Coordinates of C-alpha atoms in Angstrom, one line a residue:
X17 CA 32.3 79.3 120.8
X18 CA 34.8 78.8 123.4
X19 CA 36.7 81.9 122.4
X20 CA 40.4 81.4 121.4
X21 CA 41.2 78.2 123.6
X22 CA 38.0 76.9 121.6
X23 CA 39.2 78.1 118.1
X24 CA 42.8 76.5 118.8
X25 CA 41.4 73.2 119.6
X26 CA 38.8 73.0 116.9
X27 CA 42.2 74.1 114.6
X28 CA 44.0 71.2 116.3
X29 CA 41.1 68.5 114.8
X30 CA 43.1 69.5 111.3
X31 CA 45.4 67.2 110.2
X32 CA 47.6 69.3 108.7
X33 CA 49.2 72.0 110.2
X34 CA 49.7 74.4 107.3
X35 CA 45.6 74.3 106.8
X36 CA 45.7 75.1 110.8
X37 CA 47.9 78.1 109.8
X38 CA 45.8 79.4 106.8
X39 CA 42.4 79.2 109.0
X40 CA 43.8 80.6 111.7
X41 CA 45.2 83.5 109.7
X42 CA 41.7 84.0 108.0
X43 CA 40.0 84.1 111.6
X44 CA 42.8 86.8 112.6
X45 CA 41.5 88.8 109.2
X46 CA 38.1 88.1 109.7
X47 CA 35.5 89.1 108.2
X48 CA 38.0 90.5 105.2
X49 CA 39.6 88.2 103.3
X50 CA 43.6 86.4 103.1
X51 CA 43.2 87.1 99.3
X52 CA 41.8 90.7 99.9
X53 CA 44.2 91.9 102.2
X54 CA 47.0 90.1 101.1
X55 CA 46.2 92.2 97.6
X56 CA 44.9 95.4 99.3
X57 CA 46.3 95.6 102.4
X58 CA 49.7 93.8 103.1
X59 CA 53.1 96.1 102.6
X60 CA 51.1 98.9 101.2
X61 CA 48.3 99.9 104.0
X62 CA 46.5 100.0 106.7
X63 CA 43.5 97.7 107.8
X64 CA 41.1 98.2 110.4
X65 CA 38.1 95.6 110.7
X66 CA 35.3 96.4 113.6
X67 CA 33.7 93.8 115.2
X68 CA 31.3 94.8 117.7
X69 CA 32.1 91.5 119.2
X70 CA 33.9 92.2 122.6
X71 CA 34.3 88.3 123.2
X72 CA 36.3 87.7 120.1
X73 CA 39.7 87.4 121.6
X74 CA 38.8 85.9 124.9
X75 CA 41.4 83.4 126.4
X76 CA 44.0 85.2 124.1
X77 CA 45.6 86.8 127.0
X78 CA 43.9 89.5 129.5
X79 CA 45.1 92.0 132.6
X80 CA 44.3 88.7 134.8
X81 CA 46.5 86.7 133.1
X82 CA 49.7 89.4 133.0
X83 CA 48.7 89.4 137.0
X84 CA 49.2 85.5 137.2
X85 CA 52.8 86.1 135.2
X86 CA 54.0 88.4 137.4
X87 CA 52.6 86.7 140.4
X88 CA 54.9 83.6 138.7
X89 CA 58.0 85.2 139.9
X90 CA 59.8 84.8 136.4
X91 CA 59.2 88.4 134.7
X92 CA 62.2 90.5 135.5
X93 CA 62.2 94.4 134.4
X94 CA 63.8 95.0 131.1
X95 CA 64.3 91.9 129.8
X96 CA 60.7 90.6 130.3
X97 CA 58.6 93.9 131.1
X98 CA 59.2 97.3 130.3
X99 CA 57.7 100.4 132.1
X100 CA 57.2 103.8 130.2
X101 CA 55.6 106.6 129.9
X102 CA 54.7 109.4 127.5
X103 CA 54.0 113.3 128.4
X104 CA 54.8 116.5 126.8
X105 CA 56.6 115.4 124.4
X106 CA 59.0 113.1 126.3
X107 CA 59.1 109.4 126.5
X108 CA 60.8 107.6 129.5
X109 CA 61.5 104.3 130.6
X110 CA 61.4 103.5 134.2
X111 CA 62.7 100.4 134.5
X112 CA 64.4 99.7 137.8
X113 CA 66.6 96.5 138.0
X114 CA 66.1 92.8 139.0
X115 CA 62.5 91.0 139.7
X116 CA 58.9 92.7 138.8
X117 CA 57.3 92.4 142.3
X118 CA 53.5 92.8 141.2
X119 CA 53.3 95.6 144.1
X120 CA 56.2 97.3 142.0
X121 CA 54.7 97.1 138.4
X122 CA 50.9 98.0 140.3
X123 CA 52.2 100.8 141.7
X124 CA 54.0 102.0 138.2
X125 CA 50.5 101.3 136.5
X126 CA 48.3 103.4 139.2
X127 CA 50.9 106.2 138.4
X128 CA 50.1 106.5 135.1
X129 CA 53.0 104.3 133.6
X130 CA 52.2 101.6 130.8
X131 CA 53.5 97.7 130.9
X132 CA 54.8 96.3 127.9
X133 CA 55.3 92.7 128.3
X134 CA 57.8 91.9 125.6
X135 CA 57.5 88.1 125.6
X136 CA 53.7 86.9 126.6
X137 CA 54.6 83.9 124.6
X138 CA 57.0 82.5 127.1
X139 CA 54.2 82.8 130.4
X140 CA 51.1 82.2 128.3
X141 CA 51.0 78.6 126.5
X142 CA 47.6 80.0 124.4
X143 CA 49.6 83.2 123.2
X144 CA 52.1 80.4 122.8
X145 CA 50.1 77.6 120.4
X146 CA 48.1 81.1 118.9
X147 CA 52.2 82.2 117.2
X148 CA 53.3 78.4 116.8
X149 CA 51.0 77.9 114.6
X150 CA 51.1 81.4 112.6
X151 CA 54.3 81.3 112.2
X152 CA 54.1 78.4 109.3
X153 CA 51.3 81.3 107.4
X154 CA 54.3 83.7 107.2
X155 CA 57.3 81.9 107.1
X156 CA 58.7 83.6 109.0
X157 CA 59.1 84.4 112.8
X158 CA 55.7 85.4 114.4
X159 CA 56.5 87.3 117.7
X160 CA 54.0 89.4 120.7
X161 CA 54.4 92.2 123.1
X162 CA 51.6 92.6 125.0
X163 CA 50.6 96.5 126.3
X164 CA 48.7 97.5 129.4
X165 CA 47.8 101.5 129.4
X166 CA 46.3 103.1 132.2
X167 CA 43.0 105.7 131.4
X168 CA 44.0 109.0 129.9
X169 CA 47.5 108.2 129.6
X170 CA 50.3 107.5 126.6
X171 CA 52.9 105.0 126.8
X172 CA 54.9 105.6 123.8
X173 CA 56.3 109.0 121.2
X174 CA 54.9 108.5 117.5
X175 CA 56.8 105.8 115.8
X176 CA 57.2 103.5 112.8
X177 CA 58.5 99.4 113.1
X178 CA 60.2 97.0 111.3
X179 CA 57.4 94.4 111.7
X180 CA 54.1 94.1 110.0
X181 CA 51.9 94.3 112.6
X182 CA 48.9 93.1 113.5
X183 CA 46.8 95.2 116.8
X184 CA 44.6 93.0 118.6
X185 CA 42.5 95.0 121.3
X186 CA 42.0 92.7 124.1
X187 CA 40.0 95.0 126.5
X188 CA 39.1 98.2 126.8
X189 CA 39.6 100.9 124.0
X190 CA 42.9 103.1 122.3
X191 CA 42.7 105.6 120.5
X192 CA 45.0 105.5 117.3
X193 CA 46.4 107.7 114.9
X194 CA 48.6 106.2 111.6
X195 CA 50.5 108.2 109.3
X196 CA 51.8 107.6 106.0
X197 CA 55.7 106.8 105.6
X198 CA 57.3 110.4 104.9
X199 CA 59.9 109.8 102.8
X200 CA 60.4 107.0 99.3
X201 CA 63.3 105.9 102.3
X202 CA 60.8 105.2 104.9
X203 CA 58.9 103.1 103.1
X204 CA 59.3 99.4 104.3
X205 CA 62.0 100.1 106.5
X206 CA 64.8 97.8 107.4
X207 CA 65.2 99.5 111.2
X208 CA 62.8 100.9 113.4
X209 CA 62.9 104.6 113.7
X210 CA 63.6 106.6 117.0
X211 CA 60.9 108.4 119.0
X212 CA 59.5 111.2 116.8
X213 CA 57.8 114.4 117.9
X214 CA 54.6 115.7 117.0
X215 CA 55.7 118.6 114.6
X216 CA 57.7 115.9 112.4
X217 CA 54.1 113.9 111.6
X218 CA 51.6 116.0 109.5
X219 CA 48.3 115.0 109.6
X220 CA 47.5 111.3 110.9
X221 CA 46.2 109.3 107.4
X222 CA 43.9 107.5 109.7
X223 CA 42.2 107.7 113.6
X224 CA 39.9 106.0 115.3
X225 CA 39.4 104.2 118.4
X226 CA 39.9 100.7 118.8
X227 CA 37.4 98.5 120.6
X228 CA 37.5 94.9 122.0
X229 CA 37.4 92.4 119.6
X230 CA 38.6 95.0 117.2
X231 CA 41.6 94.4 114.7
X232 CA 44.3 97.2 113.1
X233 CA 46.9 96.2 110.5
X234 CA 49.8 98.6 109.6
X235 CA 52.7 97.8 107.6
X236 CA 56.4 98.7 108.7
X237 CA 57.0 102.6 108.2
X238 CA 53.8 103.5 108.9
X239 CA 54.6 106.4 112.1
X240 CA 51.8 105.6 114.4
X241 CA 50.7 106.5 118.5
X242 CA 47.5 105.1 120.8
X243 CA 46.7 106.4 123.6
X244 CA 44.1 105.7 126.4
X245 CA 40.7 107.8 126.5
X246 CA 39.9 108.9 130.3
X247 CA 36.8 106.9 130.6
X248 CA 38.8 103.2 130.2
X249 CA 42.3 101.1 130.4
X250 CA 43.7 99.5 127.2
X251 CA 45.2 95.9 126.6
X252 CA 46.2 95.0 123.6
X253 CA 48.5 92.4 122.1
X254 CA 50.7 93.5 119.3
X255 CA 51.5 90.4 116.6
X256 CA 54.6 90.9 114.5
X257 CA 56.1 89.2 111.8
X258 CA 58.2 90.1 108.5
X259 CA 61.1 91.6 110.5
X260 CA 64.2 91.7 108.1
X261 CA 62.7 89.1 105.8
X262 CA 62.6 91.0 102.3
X263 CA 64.3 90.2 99.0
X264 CA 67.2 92.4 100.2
X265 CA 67.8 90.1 102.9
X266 CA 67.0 86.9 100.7
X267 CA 70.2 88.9 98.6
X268 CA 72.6 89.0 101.4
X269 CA 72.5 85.4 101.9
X270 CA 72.9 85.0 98.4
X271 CA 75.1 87.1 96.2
X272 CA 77.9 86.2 98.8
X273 CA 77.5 82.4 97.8
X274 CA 77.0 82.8 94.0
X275 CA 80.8 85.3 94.5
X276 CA 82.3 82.6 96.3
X277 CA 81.2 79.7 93.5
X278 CA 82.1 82.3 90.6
X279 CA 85.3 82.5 92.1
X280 CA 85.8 78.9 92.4
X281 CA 84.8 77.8 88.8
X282 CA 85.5 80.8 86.4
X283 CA 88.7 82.0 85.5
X284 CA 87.0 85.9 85.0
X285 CA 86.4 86.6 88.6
X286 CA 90.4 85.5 89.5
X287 CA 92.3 87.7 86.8
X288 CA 93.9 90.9 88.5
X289 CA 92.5 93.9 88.6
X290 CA 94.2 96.5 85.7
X291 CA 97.7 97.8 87.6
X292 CA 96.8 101.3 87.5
X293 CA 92.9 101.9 87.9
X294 CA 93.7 103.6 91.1
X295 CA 95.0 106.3 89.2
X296 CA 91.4 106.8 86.7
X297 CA 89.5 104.5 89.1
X298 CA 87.5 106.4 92.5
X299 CA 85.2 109.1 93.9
X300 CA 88.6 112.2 92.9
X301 CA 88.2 110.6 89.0
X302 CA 84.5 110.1 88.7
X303 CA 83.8 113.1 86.4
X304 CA 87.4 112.6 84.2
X305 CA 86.1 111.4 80.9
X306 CA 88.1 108.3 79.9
X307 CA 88.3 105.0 77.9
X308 CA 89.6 103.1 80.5
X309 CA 86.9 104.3 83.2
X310 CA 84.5 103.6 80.7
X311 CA 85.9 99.7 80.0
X312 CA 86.4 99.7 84.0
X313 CA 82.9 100.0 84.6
X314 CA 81.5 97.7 81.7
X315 CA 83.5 94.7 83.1
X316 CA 82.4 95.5 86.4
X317 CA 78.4 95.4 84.9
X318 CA 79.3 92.4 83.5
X319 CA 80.9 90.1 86.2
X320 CA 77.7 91.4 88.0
X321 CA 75.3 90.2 85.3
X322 CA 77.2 87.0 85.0
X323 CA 76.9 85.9 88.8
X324 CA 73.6 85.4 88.2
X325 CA 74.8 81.9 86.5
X326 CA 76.5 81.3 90.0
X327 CA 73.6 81.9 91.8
X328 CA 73.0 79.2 94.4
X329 CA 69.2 79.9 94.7
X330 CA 67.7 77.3 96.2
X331 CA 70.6 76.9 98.8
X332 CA 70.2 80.8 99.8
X333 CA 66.5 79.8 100.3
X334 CA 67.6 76.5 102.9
X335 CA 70.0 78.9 104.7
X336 CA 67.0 81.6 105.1
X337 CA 65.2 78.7 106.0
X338 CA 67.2 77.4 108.6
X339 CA 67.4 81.2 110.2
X340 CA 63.7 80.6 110.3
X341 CA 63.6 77.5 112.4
X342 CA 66.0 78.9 114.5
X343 CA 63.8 82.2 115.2
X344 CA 60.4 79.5 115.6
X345 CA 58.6 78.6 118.5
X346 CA 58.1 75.0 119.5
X347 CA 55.1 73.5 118.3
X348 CA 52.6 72.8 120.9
X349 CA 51.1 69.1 121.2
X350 CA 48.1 68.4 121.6
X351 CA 47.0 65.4 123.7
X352 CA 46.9 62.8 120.9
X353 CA 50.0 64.2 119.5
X354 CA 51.8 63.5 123.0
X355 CA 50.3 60.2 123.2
X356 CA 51.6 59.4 119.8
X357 CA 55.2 61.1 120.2
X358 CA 57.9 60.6 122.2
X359 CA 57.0 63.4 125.0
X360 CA 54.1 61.0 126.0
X361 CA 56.4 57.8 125.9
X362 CA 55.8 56.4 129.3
X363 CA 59.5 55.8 130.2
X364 CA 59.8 55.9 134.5
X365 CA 61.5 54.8 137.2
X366 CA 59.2 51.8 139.1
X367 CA 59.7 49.3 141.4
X368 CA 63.7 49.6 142.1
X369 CA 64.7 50.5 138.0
X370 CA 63.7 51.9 134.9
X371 CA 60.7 50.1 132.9
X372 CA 58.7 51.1 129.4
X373 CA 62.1 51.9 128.2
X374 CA 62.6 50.8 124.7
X375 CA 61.1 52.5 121.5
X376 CA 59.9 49.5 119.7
X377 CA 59.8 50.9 116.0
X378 CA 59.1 48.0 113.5
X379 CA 58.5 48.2 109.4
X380 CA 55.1 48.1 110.1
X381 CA 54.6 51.4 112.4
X382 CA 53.0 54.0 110.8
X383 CA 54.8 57.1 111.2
X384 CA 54.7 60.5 110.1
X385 CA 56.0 64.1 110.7
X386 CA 54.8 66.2 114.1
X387 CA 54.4 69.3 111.7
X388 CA 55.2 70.2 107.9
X389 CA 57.2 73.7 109.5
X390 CA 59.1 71.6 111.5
X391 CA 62.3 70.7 109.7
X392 CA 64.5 71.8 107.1
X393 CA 67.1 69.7 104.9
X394 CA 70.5 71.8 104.2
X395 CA 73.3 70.9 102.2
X396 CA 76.1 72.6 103.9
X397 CA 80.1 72.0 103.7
X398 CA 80.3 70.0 106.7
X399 CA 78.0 67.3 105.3
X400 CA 74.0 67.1 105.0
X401 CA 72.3 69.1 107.8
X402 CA 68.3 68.6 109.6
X403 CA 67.3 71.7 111.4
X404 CA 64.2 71.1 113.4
X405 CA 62.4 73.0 115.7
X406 CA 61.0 70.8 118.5
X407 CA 63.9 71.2 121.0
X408 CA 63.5 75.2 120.7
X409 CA 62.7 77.6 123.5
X410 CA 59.7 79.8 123.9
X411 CA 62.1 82.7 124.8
X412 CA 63.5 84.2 121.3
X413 CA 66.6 82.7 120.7
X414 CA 67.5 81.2 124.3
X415 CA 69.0 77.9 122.5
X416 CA 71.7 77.7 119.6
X417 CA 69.8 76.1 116.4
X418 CA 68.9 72.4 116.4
X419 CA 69.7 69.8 114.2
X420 CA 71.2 66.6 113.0
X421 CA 73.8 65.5 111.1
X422 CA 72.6 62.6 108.4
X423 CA 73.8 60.1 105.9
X424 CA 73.7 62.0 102.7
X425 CA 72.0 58.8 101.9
X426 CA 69.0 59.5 104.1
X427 CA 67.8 62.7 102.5
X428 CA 65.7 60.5 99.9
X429 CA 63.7 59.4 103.3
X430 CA 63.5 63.3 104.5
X431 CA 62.1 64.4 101.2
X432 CA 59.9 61.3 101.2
X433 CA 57.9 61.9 104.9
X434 CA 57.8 66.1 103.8
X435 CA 56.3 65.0 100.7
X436 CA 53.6 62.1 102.3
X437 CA 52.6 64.3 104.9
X438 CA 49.7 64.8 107.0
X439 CA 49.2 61.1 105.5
X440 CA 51.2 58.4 107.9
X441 CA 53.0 55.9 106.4
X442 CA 55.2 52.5 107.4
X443 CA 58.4 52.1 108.3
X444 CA 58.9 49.9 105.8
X445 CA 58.2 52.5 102.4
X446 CA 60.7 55.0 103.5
X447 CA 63.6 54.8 100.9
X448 CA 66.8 53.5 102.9
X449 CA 68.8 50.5 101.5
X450 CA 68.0 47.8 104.2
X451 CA 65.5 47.8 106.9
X452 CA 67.6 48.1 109.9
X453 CA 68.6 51.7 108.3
X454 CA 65.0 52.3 107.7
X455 CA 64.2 51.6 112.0
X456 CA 67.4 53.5 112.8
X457 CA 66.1 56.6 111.1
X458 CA 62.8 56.7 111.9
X459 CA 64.0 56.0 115.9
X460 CA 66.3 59.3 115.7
X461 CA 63.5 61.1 114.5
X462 CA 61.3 60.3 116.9
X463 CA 63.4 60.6 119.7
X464 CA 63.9 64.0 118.8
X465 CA 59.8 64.7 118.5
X466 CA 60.0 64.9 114.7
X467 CA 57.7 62.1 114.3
X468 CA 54.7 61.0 115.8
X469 CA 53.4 57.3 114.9
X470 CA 50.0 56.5 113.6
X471 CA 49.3 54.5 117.1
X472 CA 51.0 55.1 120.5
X473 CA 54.2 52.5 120.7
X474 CA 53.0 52.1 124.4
X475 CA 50.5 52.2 126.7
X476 CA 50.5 54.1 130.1

């Protein structure tokens, strides 16, 4: 009961937030299976799950609430909202510039235009805490756009993403169609592709009409179109995740850094090239048969095979890591979790100065950390580096990544709390030197929202 403001507080009763993250991604799948579709389903094809439950998604986000954002005064047209349209063939965007007055976008919508609302995250705190908290299934960034769709009407040409996405029908009904990736290069795509038309699709591999309370899955290159029957509006909220986040891209980050350590330690990768393989070497000399094209290439093959001893795996994984946190939503508190962190410490101004100043940490408060998603050690050249999300914004990317420089000698302490969590524990056990390091630690972390403590420090 209670709907999704119901399901997020029963998830916020969990102590830990990866559990929150696994049950909340089984609710999203519901009634199939993670294991299923995470075996059936995910990267390879579509899912649709019908509900018959209208009411499954309420308090998500609804046509009253995208009222209330624009009526907020904060959406402004292309940055926040865009406004299209799909006929004959041709898509358009009609975005003029500046401010969406809700008599503007109304008047858009009772023409026959469609709303996409490209950050629903930012005005709606529940679409908010329903992608803080998925985003630690994935690992990696969950983002929304939320789509309004007038009856009989089609906002967008046939397509395919660069997301796995997830279609949550929030009122009304769509009608669907999905098609099969045409090409071995389509599949899994890195880019999204550009509008296609109708004669470039075949036959759709699936169609059907959405429903409230219904779910559809489709991985990235799978073309797909909805579009509204005349009897009914659509709103449906679009959850993405996966974007550029294959082993291609895990590569990237890493065959650079095991070149640049290959380089450093082992003589092979610094002896010149041979003075003339420009002259057998090269696209003009790739069908001359000829010894030294032939030794060429098996050095080549085997400087490549030998950087795997180079390979700085682990780092490659923090620095992917850290590109995560910087693409992650806060986490949203709950009241006990404000009570017991720093955003609830009940610093004010009273009676002429400032009073409930001081965070008294001693070696006997019981501390522990806000989320397990939170942070993320990094060894990087200029010293040992805590990326943490708590200070991010709800707008993708609006803030440069967060962290903290620490005493190399601290990173015992980071590993420990990661390690002990959801359990709390004292001051006193974390593995600093002296005590005074131990408080001085655990203060900085606090300040910064990374810790809660088992009991609030003060009382309002």
């Amino acid at each position: 009961g209670g709907g999704v403001p119901g399901l997020l507080r029963r998830l916020a009763r969990l102590e830990d937030s990866r559990q929150r993250a696994a049950e909340l991604f089984r609710w999203l799948l519901a009634p199939v299976a993670p294991a299923e579709f995470l075996g059936r389903h995910w990267e390879r094809e579509p899912l649709l799950v019908r509900r018959g439950d209208a009411g499954y998604y309420a308090g998500l986000f609804s046509t009253a609430d995208f009222d209330a954002a624009l009526r907020g005064g904060e959406i402004h047209f292309g940055t926040h909202l865009d406004v299209t349209s799909y006929a004959e063939g041709v898509r358009e965007t009609h975005n003029p510039s500046g401010r969406a007055l809700p008599a503007v976008v109304w008047d858009f919508y009772q023409n026959g235009c469609s709303l996409r609302l490209l950050c629903p995250q930012a005005f709606s705190p529940t679409v908010w805490q329903f992608l803080s908290i998925l985003q630690e299934q994935f690992g990696s960034m969950a983002g929304a756009n939320t789509y309004l769709t007038p009856p009989g009407t089609q906002g967008f040409a046939p397509h395919y993403d660069d997301i796995e996405a997830f279609v949550l029908q929030l009122e009304g009904k769509k009608h669907w169609r999905v098609y099969k990736p045409r090409t071995e290069a389509e599949v899994l795509p890195q880019f999204s592709s550009t509008n296609l038309t109708q004669a470039e699709l075949g036959k759709p591999m699936l169609e059907t009409v959405l429903e409230a309370g219904d779910l559809l899955y489709f991985p990235r290159g799978f073309i797909h179109q909805g579009d509204c029957l005349p009897d009914a509006h659509s709103l449906h909220i679009t959850v993405s995740s996966y974007q550029r986040n294959s082993w291609g891209n895990f590569l990237e980050k890493l065959v650079p850094a095991a070149l640049q350590m290959a380089l450093e330690e082992d003589v092979e990768y610094r002896r010149g090239l041979p003075m003339d393989y420009l002259q057998y070497m090269g696209v003009a000399n790739s069908d001359t048969a000829d010894a030294r094209r032939t030794a060429f290439v098996e050095k080549v093959q085997s400087l490549i095979k030998k950087l795997i001893d180079y390979a700085p795996i682990d780092a490659a994984v923090d620095q992917r890591a850290k590109s995560f946190l910087h693409d992650c939503l806060p986490p949203v508190l709950t009241q006990s979790e404000k009570a017991q962190s720093v955003y609830g410490f009940p610093a004010r101004w009273q009676d002429g100065g400032p009073c409930n100043v001081d965070i008294l940490i001693t070696k006997d408060t019981e501390v522990r950390l806000l989320r397990h998603g939170i942070i993320r050690l990094c060894n990087e050249e200029a010293g040992v580096m805590l990326y943490y999300t708590t200070e991010n914004s709800r707008v993708y990317h609006k803030e440069e990544p967060k962290f903290l420089e620490l005493d190399p000698e601290y990173t015992d302490s980071i590993e420990f709390l990661l390690s002990s969590y959801p359990n709390h524990v004292s001051v006193d056990n974390l593995p600093c030197e002296s005590l005074e390091e131990k408080i001085s630690l655990a203060t900085l972390l606090f300040e910064k929202g990374i810790l809660t403590t088992k009991k609030p420090l003060a009382q309002f």
